[in-house]
XYZ file of C-alpha atoms in Angstrom:
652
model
C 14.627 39.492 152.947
C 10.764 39.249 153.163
C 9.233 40.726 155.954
C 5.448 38.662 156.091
C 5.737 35.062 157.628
C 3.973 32.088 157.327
C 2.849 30.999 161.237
C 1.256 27.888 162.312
C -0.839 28.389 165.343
C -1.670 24.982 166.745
C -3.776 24.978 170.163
C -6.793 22.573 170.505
C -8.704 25.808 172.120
C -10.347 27.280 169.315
C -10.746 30.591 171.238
C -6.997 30.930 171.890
C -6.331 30.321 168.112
C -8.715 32.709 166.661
C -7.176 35.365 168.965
C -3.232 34.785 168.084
C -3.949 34.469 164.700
C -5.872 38.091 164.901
C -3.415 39.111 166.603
C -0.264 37.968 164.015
C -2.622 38.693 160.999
C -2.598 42.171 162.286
C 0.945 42.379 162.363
C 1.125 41.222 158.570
C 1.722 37.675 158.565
C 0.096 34.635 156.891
C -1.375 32.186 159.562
C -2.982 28.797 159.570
C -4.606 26.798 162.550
C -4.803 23.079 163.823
C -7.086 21.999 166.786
C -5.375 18.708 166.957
C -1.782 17.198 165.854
C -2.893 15.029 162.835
C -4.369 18.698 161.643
C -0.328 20.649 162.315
C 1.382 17.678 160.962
C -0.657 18.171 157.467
C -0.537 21.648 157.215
C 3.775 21.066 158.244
C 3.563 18.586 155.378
C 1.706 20.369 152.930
C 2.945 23.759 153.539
C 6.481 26.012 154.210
C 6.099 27.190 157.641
C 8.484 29.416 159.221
C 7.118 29.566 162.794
C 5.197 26.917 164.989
C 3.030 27.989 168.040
C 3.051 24.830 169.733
C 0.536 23.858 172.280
C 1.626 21.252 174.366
C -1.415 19.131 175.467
C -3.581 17.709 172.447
C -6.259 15.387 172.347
C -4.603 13.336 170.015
C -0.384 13.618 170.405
C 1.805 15.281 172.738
C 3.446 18.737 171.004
C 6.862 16.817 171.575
C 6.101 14.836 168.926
C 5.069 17.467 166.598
C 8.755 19.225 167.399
C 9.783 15.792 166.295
C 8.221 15.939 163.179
C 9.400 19.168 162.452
C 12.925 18.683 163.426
C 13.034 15.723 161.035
C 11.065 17.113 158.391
C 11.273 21.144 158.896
C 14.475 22.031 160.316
C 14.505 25.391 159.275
C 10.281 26.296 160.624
C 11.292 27.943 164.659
C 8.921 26.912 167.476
C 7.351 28.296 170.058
C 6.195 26.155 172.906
C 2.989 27.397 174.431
C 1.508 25.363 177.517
C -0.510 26.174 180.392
C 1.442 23.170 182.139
C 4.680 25.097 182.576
C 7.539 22.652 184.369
C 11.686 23.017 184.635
C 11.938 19.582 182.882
C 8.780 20.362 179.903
C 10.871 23.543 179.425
C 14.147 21.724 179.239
C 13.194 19.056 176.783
C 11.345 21.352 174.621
C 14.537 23.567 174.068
C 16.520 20.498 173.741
C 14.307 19.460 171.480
C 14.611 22.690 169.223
C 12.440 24.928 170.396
C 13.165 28.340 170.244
C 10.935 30.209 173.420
C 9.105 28.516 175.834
C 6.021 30.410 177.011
C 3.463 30.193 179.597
C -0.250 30.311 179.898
C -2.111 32.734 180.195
C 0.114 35.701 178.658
C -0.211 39.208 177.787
C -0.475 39.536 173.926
C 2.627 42.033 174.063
C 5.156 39.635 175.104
C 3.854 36.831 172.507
C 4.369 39.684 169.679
C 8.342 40.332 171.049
C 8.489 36.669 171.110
C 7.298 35.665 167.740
C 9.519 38.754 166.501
C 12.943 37.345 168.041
C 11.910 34.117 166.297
C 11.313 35.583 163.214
C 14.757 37.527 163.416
C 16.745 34.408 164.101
C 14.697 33.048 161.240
C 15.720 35.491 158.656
C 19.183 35.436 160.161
C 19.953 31.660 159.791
C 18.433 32.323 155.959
C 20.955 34.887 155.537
C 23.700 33.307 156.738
C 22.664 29.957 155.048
C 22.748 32.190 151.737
C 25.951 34.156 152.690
C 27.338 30.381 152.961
C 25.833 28.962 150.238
C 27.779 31.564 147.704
C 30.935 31.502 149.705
C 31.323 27.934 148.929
C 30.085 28.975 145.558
C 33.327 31.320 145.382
C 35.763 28.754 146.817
C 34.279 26.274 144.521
C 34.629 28.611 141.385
C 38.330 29.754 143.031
C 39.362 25.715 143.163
C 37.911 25.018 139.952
C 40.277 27.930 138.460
C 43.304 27.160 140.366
C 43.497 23.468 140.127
C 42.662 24.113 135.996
C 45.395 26.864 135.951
C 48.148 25.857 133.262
C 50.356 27.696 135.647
C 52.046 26.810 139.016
C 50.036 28.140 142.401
C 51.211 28.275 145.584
C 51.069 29.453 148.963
C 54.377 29.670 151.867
C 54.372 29.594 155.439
C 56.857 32.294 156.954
C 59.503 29.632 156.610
C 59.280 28.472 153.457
C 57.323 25.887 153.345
C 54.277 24.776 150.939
C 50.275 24.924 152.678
C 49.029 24.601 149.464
C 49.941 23.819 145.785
C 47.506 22.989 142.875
C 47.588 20.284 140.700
C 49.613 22.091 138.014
C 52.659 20.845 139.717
C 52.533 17.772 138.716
C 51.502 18.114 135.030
C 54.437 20.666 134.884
C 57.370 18.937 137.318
C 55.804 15.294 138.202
C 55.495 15.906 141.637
C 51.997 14.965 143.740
C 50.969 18.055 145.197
C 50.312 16.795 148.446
C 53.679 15.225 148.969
C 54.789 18.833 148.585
C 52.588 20.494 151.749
C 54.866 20.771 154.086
C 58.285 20.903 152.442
C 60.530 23.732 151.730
C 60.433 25.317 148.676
C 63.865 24.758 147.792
C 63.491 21.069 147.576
C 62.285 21.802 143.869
C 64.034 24.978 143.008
C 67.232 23.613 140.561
C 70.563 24.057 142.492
C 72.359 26.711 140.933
C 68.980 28.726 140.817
C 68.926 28.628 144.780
C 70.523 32.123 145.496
C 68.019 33.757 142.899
C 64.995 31.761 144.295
C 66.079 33.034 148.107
C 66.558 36.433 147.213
C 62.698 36.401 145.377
C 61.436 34.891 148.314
C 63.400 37.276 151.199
C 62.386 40.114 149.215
C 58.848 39.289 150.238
C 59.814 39.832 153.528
C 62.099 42.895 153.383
C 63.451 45.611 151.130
C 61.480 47.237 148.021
C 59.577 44.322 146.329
C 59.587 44.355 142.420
C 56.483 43.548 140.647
C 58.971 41.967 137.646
C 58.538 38.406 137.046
C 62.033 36.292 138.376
C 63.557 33.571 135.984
C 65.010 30.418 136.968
C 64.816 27.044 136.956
C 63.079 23.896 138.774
C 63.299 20.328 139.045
C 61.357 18.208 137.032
C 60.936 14.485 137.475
C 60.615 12.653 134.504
C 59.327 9.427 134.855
C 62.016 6.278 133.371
C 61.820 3.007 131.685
C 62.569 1.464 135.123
C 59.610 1.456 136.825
C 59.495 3.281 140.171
C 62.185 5.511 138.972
C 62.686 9.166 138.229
C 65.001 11.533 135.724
C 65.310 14.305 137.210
C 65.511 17.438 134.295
C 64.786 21.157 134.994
C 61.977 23.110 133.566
C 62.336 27.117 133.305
C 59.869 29.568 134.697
C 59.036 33.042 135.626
C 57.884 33.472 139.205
C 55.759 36.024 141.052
C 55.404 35.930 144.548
C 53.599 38.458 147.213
C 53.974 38.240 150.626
C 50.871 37.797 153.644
C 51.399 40.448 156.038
C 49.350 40.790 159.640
C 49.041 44.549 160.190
C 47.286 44.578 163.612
C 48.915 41.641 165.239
C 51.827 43.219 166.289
C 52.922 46.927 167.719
C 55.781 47.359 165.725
C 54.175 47.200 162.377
C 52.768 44.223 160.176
C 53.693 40.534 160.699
C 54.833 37.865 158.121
C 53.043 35.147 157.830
C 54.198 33.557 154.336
C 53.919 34.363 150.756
C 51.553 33.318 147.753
C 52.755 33.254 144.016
C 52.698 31.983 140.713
C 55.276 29.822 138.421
C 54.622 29.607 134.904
C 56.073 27.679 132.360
C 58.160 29.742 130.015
C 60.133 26.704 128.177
C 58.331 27.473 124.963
C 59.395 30.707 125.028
C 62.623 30.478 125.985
C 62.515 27.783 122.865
C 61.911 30.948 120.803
C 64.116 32.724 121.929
C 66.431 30.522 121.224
C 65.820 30.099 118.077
C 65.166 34.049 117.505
C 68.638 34.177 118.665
C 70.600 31.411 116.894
C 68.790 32.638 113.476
C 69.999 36.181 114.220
C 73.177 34.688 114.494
C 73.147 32.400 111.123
C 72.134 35.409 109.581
C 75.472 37.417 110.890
C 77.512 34.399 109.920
C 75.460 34.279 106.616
C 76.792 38.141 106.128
C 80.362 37.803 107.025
C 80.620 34.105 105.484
C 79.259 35.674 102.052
C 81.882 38.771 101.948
C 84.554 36.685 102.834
C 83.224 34.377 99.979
C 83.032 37.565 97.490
C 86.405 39.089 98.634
C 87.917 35.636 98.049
C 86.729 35.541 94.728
C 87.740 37.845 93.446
C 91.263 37.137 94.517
C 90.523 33.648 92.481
C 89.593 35.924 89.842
C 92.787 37.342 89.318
C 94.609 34.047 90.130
C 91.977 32.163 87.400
C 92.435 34.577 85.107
C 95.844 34.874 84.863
C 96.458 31.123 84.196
C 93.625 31.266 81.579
C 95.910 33.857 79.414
C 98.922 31.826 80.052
C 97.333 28.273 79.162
C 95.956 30.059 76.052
C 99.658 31.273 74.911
C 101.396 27.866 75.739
C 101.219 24.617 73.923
C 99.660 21.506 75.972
C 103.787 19.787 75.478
C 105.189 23.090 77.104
C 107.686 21.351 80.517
C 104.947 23.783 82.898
C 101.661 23.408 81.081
C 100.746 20.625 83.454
C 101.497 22.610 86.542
C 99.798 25.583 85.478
C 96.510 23.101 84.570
C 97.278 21.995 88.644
C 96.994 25.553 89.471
C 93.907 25.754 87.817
C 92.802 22.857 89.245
C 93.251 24.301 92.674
C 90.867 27.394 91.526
C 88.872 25.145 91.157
C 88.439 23.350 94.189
C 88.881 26.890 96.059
C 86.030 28.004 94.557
C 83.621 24.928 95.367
C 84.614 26.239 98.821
C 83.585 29.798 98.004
C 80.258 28.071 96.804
C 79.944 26.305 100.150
C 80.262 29.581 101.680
C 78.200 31.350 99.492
C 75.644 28.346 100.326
C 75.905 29.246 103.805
C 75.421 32.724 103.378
C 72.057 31.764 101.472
C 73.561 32.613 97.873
C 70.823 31.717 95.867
C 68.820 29.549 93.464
C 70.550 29.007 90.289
C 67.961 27.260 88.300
C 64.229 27.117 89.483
C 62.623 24.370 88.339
C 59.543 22.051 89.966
C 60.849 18.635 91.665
C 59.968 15.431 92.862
C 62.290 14.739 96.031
C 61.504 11.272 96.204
C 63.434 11.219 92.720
C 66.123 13.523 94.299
C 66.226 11.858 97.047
C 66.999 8.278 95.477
C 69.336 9.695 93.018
C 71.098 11.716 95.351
C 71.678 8.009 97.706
C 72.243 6.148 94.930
C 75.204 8.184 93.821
C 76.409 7.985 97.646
C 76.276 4.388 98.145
C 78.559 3.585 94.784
C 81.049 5.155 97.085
C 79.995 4.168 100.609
C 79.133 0.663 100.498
C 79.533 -0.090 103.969
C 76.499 1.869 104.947
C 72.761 0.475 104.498
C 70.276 2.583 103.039
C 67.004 2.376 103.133
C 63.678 4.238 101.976
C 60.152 4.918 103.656
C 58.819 7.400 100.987
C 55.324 8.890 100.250
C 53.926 7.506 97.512
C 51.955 10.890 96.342
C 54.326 13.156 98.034
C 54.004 16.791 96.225
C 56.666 18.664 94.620
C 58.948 21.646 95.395
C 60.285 24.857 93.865
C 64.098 24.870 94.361
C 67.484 24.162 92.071
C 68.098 20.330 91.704
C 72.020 20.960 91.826
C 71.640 22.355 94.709
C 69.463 20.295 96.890
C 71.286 17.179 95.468
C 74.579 18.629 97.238
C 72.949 19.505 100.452
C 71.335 15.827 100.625
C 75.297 14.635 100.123
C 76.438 16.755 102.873
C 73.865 15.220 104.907
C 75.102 11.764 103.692
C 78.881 12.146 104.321
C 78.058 13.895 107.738
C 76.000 10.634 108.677
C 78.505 8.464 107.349
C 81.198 10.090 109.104
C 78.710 9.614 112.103
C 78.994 5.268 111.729
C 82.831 5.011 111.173
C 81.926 1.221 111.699
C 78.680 1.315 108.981
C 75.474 1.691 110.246
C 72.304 2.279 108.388
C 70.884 5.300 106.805
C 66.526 5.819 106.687
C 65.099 8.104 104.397
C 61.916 8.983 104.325
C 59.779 11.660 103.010
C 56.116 12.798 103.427
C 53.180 15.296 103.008
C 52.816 17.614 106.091
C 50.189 20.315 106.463
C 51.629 22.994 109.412
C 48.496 25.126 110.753
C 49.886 28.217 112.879
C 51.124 27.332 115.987
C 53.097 24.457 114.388
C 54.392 26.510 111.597
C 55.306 29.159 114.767
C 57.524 26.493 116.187
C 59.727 25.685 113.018
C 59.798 29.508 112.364
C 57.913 29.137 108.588
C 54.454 30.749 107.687
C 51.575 27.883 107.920
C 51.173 26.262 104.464
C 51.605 22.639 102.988
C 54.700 21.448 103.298
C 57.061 18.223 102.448
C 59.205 16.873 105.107
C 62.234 14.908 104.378
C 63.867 12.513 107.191
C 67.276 11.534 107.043
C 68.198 9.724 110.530
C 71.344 7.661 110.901
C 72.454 5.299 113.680
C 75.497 6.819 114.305
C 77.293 8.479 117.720
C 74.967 10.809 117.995
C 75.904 14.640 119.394
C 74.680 16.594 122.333
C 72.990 19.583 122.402
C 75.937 21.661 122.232
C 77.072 20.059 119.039
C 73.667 20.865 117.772
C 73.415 24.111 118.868
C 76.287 25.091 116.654
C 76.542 22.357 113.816
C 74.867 24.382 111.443
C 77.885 27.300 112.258
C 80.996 27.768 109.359
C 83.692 26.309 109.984
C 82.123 24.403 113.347
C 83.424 20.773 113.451
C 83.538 18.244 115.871
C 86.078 15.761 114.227
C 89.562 16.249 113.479
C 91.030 19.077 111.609
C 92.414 16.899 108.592
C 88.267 15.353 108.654
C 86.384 18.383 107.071
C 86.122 21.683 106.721
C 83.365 22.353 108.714
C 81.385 24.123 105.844
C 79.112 20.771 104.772
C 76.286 21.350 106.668
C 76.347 25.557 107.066
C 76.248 24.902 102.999
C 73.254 22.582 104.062
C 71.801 25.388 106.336
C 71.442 28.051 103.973
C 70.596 26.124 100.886
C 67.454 24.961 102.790
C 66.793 28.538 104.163
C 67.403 29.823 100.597
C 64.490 27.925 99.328
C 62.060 29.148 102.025
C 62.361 25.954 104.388
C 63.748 25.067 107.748
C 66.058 22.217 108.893
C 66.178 20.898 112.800
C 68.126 18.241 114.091
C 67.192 15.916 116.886
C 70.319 13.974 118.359
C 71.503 12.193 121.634
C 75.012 10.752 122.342
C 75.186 7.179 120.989
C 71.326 7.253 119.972
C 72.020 8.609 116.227
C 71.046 11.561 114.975
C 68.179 12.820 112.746
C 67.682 15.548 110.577
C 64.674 17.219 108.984
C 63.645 19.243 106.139
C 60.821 21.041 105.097
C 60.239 22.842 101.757
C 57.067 24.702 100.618
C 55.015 22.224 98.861
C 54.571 23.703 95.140
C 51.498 23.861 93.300
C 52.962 23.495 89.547
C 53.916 20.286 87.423
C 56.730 19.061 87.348
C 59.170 20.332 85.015
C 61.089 18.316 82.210
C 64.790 17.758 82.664
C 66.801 19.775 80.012
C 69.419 18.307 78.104
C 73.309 20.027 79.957
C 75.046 22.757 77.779
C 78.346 21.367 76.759
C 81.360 23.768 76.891
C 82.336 24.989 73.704
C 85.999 26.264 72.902
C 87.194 30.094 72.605
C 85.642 32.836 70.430
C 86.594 36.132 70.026
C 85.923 39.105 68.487
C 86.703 42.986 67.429
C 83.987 45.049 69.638
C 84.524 47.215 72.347
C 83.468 46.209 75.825
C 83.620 48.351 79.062
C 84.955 46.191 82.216
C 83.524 47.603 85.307
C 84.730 46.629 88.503
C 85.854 48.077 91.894
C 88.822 45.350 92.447
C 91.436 46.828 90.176
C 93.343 43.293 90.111
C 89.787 42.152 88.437
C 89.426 44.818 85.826
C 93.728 44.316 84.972
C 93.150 40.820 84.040
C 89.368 40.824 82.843
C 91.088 43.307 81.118
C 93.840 41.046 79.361
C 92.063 38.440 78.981
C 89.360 39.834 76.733
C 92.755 41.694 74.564
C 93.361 38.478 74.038
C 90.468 37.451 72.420
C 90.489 40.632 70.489
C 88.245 42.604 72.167
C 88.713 46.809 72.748
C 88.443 47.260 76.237
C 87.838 50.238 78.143
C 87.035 50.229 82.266
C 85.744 51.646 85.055
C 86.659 51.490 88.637
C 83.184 52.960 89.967
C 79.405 52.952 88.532
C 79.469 56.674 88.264
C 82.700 56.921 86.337
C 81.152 53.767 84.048
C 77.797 56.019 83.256
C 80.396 58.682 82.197
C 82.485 56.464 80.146
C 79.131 55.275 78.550
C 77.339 58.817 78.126
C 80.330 59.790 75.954
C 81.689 57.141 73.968
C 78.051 55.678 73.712
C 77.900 54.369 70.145
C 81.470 53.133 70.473
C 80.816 50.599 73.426
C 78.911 46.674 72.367
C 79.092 45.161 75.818
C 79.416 46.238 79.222
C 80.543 44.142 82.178
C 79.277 45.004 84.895
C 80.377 43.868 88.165
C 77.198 43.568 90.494
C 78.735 44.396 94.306
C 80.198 47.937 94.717
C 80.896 50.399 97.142
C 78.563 54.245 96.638
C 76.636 53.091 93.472
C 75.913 49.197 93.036
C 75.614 47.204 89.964
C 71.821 47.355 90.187
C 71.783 51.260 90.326
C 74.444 51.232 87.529
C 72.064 49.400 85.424
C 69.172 51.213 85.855
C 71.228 54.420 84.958
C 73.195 52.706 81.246
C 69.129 52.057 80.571
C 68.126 55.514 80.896
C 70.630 56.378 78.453
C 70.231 53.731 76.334
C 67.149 51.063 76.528
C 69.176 48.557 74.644
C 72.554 48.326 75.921
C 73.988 44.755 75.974
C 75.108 44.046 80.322
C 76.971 41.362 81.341
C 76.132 41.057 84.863
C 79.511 39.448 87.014
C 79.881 38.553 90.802
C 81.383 36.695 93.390
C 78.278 35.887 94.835
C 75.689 33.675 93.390
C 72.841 34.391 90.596
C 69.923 35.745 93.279
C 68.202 38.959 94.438
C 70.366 41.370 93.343
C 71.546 39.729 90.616
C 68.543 37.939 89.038
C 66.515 41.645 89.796
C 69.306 42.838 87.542
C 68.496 40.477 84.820
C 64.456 40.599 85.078
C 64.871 44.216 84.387
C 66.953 43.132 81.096
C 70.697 42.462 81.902
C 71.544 40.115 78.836
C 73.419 37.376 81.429
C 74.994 36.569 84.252
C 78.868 35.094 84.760
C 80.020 33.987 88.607
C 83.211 35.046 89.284
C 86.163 32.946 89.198
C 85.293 32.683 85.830
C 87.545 30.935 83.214
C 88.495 32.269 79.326
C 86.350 29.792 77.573
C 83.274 30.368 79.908
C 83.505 34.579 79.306
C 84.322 34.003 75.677
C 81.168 31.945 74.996
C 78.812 34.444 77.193
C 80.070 37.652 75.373
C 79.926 35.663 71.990
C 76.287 34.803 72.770
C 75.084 37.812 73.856
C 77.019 39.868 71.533
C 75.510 37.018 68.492
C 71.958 37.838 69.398
């Protein structure tokens, strides 16, 4: 704060001014003079002045107009009334009138100094506190501005519990006006099965060792209906902090409580994550045990399939059991399309990648439905440039069907059935909340107008074996098929649903930058062929390698086996130039079909692999065959379909 002043000395005795302002001017402030008021109110005017010497008789105005001038006009210059006419009542008005001192002609020049001094000091203390004020409303308005635009919930308690303040993040967050909240008790918005966890945050405050851990739970929300007026009320989640307000010197005992302070934020995103962390954690179990059980099983159709393939090849078609042995192998069949559902689930793989249009998927995939399902309506809303996808046609077209039968199922009494498809491009933190890497995608719609589900039929829909119709309705594998067919080809499915609003479900696949590719004409099953060379059957199911066994004796094969990949390198390393074909079974306990491989190559760079498994032709298996397996066979596997592999491979 500056120590030199600026002083008006204003006395129509020239004499008395050139002496004060001496006198001040000695003590190292700036001074100006007026003989008459017209003179101090243009030098007020023209000039900051922080002290007035006021005489109170001039020729031309009374010096109570002058304080009126400055009062209006100056507030902050202090005055000091100087008269030789010194009355109760001048005195009175003058200091009700602003003055600071009133002082008295003639005077000693000491006392004027100690006057103008205290002046001065209450001058530079109302600048002070005018700038101590000026930035505390600064810091409140700075501490307003960031807790009304806080995203978060802030908050302040009385010692009972109720609001005194709340910013305006409550109502963005929960629909609630923030001053219709002062006043109340918290646990007016605190969800009701929450309130034990809320009280014991809040008590804690008061009592007991306080954690500094964030408390979950949940508040009411009021969501705003069609009915005007009206309110839904939902629950939003949140983690809470809260601190208590203590009075330490109020009371002899120890500190007082006077209420809390604390913050709510909104952790529904997160919790969305997790969620969603969680249920994909638990596909991917399901995926695991759904794809052994799927291997395991067929291998036992293996043994079944094969069997029934070496007695259909021994009996005429006019034999009395030929047709209930081609039943049998009928059922194989269908037990393996459920294998393939699981092995769908369990994200089996790709069997042949080629470049698609899904708005020709799509259509062909609905068209094929509604020969069969004529009481449902189906319409399209489809992008006329839409890009095209990596993925196998066969097996999008049966995830698309699933969808289809699960909507029909859905409208028992018809309904309709929209697709639509479309371009999307997902930047980060929308790719973040479908759980794929940002990227181009396309996005296919199918929404039906059927019952709809709620959200704990959706939480589990996409679960083996999960159905919620009848038992005699499904087998509950349609849609985890679905699931990991999508995931297989890099994309993500989500399903939005309400009870009796229909339900919709949508897919996104990696948009794919190359052209389309040209349908190839199907391979047509040819009948058996046989041969004379030796092949070696490895396998770690010996009910496998018995009847893989017989049924290549019977199309005149020499067969050797192994039960392990060690024992088949053995076999291999000494009976080398004896063995044409090895088939070699791709899942194995100690040394896998992969390892095998890579071993039967460092003895010999060309030997001739069949690759077979349960499971479908991916990873593992398509690894196998990049690094120069000859083919690949999925097990249950039928007589013709090995003898026209081996032929090929053994041709070439």
């Amino acid at each position: 704060m500056r120590d030199q002043f600026e002083i008006c000395i204003v006395d129509d005795n020239h004499r008395v001014c050139e002496s004060i302002e001496i006198l001040l001017k000695n003590q190292g402030h700036q001074t100006q003079t007026a003989n008459s008021g017209q003179k101090a109110l243009q030098i007020l005017k023209n000039d900051t002045i922080d002290l007035a010497l006021l005489d109170m008789n001039l020729p031309d105005m009374q010096g109570l107009e002058i304080m009126d001038f400055i009062r209006a006009h100056c507030p902050e210059t202090q005055m000091i009334v100087i008269t030789g006419v010194a009355t109760i009542d001048l005195a009175v008005e003058a200091l009700r009138r602003g003055a600071f001192d009133f002082l008295r002609k003639p005077f000693e020049y000491e006392e004027l100094i100690n006057r103008v001094k205290n002046a001065l000091h209450k001058k530079r203390l109302t600048a002070e506190n005018r700038a101590i004020n000026g930035q505390l409303r600064q810091s409140e308005d700075r501490y307003q501005f960031l807790v009304q635009s806080s995203p978060d919930i802030i908050f302040t308690l009385d010692d009972q519990g109720r609001f005194t303040f709340i910013n305006q993040a409550v109502e963005t967050l929960l629909g609630y006006r923030s001053e219709d909240l002062i006043g109340e008790h918290y646990t007016q918005i605190v969800y009701e099965d929450d309130l034990d966890t809320a009280k014991y945050l809040f008590h804690e405050r008061r009592t007991g060792t306080r954690s500094n851990r964030g408390t979950e739970f949940r508040l009411k929300s009021l969501k705003k209906t069609a009915e005007p007026g009206t309110f839904e009320v939902n629950y939003l989640p949140v983690e809470m902090k809260a601190t208590g307000l203590y009075d330490t010197g109020s009371s002899r005992n120890g500190s007082t409580f006077l209420g809390s302070y604390g913050v709510a934020r909104d952790i529904s995103e997160r919790k969305r994550l997790e969620a969603q962390f969680n249920q994909a954690l638990r596909m991917k179990s399901l995926g695991s045990l759904a794809g052994g059980i799927a291997h395991n099983f067929n291998n036992l159709l293996m043994s079944i399939q094969g069997n029934i393939s070496l007695i259909l090849a021994q009996t005429q078609s006019s034999a009395p059991g030929y047709n209930r042995l081609k039943s049998i192998e009928h059922y194989v069949d269908e037990a393996s399309a459920l294998t393939g559902q699981l092995l769908g689930f369990a994200r089996g793989g790709k069997y042949n990648l080629e470049t698609l249009d899904m708005n020709q998927v799509l259509k062909k995939s609905a068209e094929l439905f509604s020969q069969t399902k004529r009481e449902i309506m189906v319409s399209y809303c489809l992008a006329d440039t839409l890009k095209p996808i990596g993925g196998d046609q066969n097996q999008l077209r049966q995830a698309l069907l699933n969808l289809f039968v699960n909507a029909w199922q859905a409208m028992p009494d018809g309904g309709e059935l929209v697709l639509s498809t479309s371009n999307q491009t997902l930047e980060e933190r929308q790719a973040r909340q479908h759980a794929l890497p940002p990227g181009e995608y396309v996005t296919i719609c199918i929404a039906d107008t059927g019952v709809g589900m709620d959200e704990t039929t959706q939480e589990r829909i996409f679960e083996p074996f999960f159905s919620s119709r009848e038992v005699d309705q499904g087998t509950g594998l349609g849609l985890a098929s679905v699931y990991g067919i999508v995931k297989n080809h890099k994309g993500s499915i989500e399903v939005h649903s309400q009870p009796n609003e229909g339900s919709t479900f949508t897919l996104r696949f990696p948009a794919s930058q190359n052209k389309l590719s040209i349908a190839a004409e199907k391979e047509v099953p040819k009948g058996l062929s046989g041969g004379s060379e030796t092949i070696l059957v490895v396998d770690d199911q010996e009910m496998v390698l018995d009847v893989t066994k017989a049924c290549l004796q019977e199309l005149g094969y020499e067969v050797c086996t192994s039960q392990s990949g060690r024992e088949a390198i053995d076999v291999f390393s000494s009976h080398q130039k004896n063995i044409d074909l090895i088939l070699l079974d791709l899942i194995m306990p100690e040394m896998g079909g992969k390892e095998t491989f890579e071993s039967l190559q460092k003895i010999d760079p060309g030997v001739k692999v069949l690759i077979s498994s349960g499971y479908s032709l991916d990873g593992a298996a398509r690894g196998v065959l990049e690094k120069g397996a000859l083919g690949f066979i999925q097990k249950p596997f039928k007589l013709n379909e090995l003898s026209q592999k081996i032929h090929t491979i053994l041709q070439n």
